[in-house]
Short mmCIF file of C-alpha atoms in Angstrom, two decimals:
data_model
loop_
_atom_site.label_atom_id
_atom_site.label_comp_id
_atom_site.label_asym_id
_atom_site.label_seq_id
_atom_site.Cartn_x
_atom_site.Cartn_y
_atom_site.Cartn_z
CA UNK H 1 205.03 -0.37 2.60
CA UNK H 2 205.46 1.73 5.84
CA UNK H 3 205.59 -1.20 8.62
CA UNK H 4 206.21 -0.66 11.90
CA UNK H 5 207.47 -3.09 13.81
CA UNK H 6 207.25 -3.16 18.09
CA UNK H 7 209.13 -5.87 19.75
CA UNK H 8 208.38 -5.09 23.09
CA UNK H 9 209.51 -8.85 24.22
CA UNK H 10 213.12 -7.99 22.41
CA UNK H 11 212.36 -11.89 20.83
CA UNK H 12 215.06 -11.22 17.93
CA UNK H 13 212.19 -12.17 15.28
CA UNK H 14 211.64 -8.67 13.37
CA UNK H 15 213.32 -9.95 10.83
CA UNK H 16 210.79 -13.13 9.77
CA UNK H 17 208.02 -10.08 10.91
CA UNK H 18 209.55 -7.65 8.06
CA UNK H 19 210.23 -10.98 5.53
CA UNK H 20 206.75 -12.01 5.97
CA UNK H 21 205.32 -8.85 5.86
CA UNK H 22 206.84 -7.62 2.31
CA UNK H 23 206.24 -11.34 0.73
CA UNK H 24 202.36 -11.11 2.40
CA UNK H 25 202.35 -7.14 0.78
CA UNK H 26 203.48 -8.87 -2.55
CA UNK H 27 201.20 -11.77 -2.91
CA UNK H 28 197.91 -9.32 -2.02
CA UNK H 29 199.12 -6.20 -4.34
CA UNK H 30 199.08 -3.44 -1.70
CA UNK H 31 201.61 -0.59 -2.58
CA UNK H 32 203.73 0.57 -0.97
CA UNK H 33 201.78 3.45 0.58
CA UNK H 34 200.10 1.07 3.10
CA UNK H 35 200.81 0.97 6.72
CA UNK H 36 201.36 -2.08 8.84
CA UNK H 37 201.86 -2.07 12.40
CA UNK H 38 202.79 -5.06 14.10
CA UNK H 39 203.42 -5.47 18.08
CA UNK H 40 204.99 -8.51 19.41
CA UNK H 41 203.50 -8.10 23.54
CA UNK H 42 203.70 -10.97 26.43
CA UNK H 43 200.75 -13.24 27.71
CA UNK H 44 200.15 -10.28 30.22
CA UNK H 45 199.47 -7.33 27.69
CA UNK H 46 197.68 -9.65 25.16
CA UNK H 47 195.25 -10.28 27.64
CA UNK H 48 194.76 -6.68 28.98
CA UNK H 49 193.92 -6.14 25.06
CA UNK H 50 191.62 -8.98 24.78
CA UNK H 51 189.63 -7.73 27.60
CA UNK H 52 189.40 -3.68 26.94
CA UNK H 53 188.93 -4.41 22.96
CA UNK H 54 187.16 -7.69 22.88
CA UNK H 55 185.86 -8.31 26.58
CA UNK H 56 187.34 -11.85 27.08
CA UNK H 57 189.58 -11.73 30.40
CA UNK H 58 191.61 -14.27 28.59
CA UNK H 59 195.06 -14.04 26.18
CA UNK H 60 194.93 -15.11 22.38
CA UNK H 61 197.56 -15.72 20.09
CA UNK H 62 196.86 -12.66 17.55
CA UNK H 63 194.89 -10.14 17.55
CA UNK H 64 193.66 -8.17 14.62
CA UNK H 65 192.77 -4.33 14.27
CA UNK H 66 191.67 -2.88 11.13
CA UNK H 67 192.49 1.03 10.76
CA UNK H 68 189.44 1.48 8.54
CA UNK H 69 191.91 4.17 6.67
CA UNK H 70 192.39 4.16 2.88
CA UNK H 71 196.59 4.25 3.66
CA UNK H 72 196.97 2.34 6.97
CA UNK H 73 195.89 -1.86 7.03
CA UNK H 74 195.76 -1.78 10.81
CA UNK H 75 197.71 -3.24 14.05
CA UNK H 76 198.69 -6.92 14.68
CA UNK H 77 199.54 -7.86 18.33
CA UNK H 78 201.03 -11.20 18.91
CA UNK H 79 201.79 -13.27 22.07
CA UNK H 80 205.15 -14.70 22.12
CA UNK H 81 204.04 -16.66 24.75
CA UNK H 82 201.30 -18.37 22.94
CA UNK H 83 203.41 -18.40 19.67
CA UNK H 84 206.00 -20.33 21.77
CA UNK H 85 203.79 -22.77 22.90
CA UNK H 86 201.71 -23.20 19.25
CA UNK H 87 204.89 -23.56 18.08
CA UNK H 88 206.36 -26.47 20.21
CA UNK H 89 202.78 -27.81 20.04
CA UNK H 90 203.31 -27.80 16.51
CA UNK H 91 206.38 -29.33 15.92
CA UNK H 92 207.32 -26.03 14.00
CA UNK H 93 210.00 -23.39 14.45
CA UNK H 94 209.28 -20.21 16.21
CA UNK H 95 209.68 -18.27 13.00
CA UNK H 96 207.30 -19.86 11.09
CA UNK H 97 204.49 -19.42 13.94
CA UNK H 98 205.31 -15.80 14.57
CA UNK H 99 205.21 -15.55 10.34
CA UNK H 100 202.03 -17.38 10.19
CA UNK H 101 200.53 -14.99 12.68
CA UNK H 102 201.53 -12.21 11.26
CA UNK H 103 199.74 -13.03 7.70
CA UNK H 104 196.99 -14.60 9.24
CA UNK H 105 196.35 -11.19 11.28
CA UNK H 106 196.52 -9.28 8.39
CA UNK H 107 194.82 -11.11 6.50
CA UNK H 108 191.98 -9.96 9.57
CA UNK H 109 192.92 -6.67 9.02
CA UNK H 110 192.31 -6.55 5.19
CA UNK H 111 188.56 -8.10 5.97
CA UNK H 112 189.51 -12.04 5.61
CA UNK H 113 187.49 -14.12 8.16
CA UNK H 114 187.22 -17.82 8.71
CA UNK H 115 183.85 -17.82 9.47
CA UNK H 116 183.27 -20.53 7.01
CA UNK H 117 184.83 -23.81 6.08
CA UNK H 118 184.87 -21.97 3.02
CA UNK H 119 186.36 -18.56 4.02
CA UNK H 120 189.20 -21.12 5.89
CA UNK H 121 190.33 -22.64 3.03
CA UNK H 122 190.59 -19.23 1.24
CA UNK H 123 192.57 -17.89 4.02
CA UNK H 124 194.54 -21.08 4.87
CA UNK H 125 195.77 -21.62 1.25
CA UNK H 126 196.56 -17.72 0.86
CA UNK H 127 198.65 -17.83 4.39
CA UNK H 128 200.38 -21.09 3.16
CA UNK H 129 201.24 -19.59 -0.47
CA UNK H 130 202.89 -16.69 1.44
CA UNK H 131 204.74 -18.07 4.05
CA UNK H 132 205.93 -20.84 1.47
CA UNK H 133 208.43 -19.08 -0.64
CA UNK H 134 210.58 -17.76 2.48
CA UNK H 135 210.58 -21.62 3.96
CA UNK H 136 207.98 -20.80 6.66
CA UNK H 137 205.86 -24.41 5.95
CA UNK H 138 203.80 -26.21 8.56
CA UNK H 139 205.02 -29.34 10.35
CA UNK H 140 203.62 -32.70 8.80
#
């Protein structure tokens, strides 16, 4: 796997973003050809992306952009401001929001919706079996 990792908030978590990454590229059987790209932006720049990509003048927590490339998956841009706050709304660490993002944007990426109560599930238990062996487990 060729992943790229931007930390343009200098957060310290490209670590749990690599971790999660490699046990996401694992669990779905992509080689180690594939490129990931993953950009950790403020509020700010999440929203400027929302609106030129998406037209909501609004921030999101993730978003998700497919390369449409036989080699590359595509780019993930999280928030850390919204991760922050899912994550204290949460009652979970940091880590396991920004790791939960980051498989649940891929996930996007590699065609996975939750469109459905059924396509939810499917994505929900997939994120959950890969965050689960590196300790990354929701709050009860």
């Amino acid at each position: 796997m060729m992943l790229n990792i931007h930390d343009h908030q200098e957060t310290g978590l490209t670590d749990t973003v690599r971790k999660v990454s490699i046990e996401a590229f694992k669990a779905l059987n992509l080689n180690e050809t594939h490129v990931f790209n993953v950009i950790i932006v403020d509020d700010a720049h999440m929203q400027e992306i929302n609106q030129t990509f998406a037209q909501k003048d609004a921030t999101t927590d993730v978003l998700s952009f497919p390369s449409g490339l036989d080699d590359e998956v595509g780019d993930v841009f999280i928030s850390i401001d919204k991760a922050t706050l899912q994550a204290d709304e949460l009652g979970h660490s940091l880590e396991r929001e920004v790791g939960f993002l980051t498989v649940h944007g891929l996930l996007h990426c590699l065609g996975y919706t939750h469109e459905t109560e059924e396509d939810l599930a499917k994505m929900t238990e997939l994120q959950e079996t890969i965050l689960a062996p590196l300790n990354l487990v929701r709050s009860q």
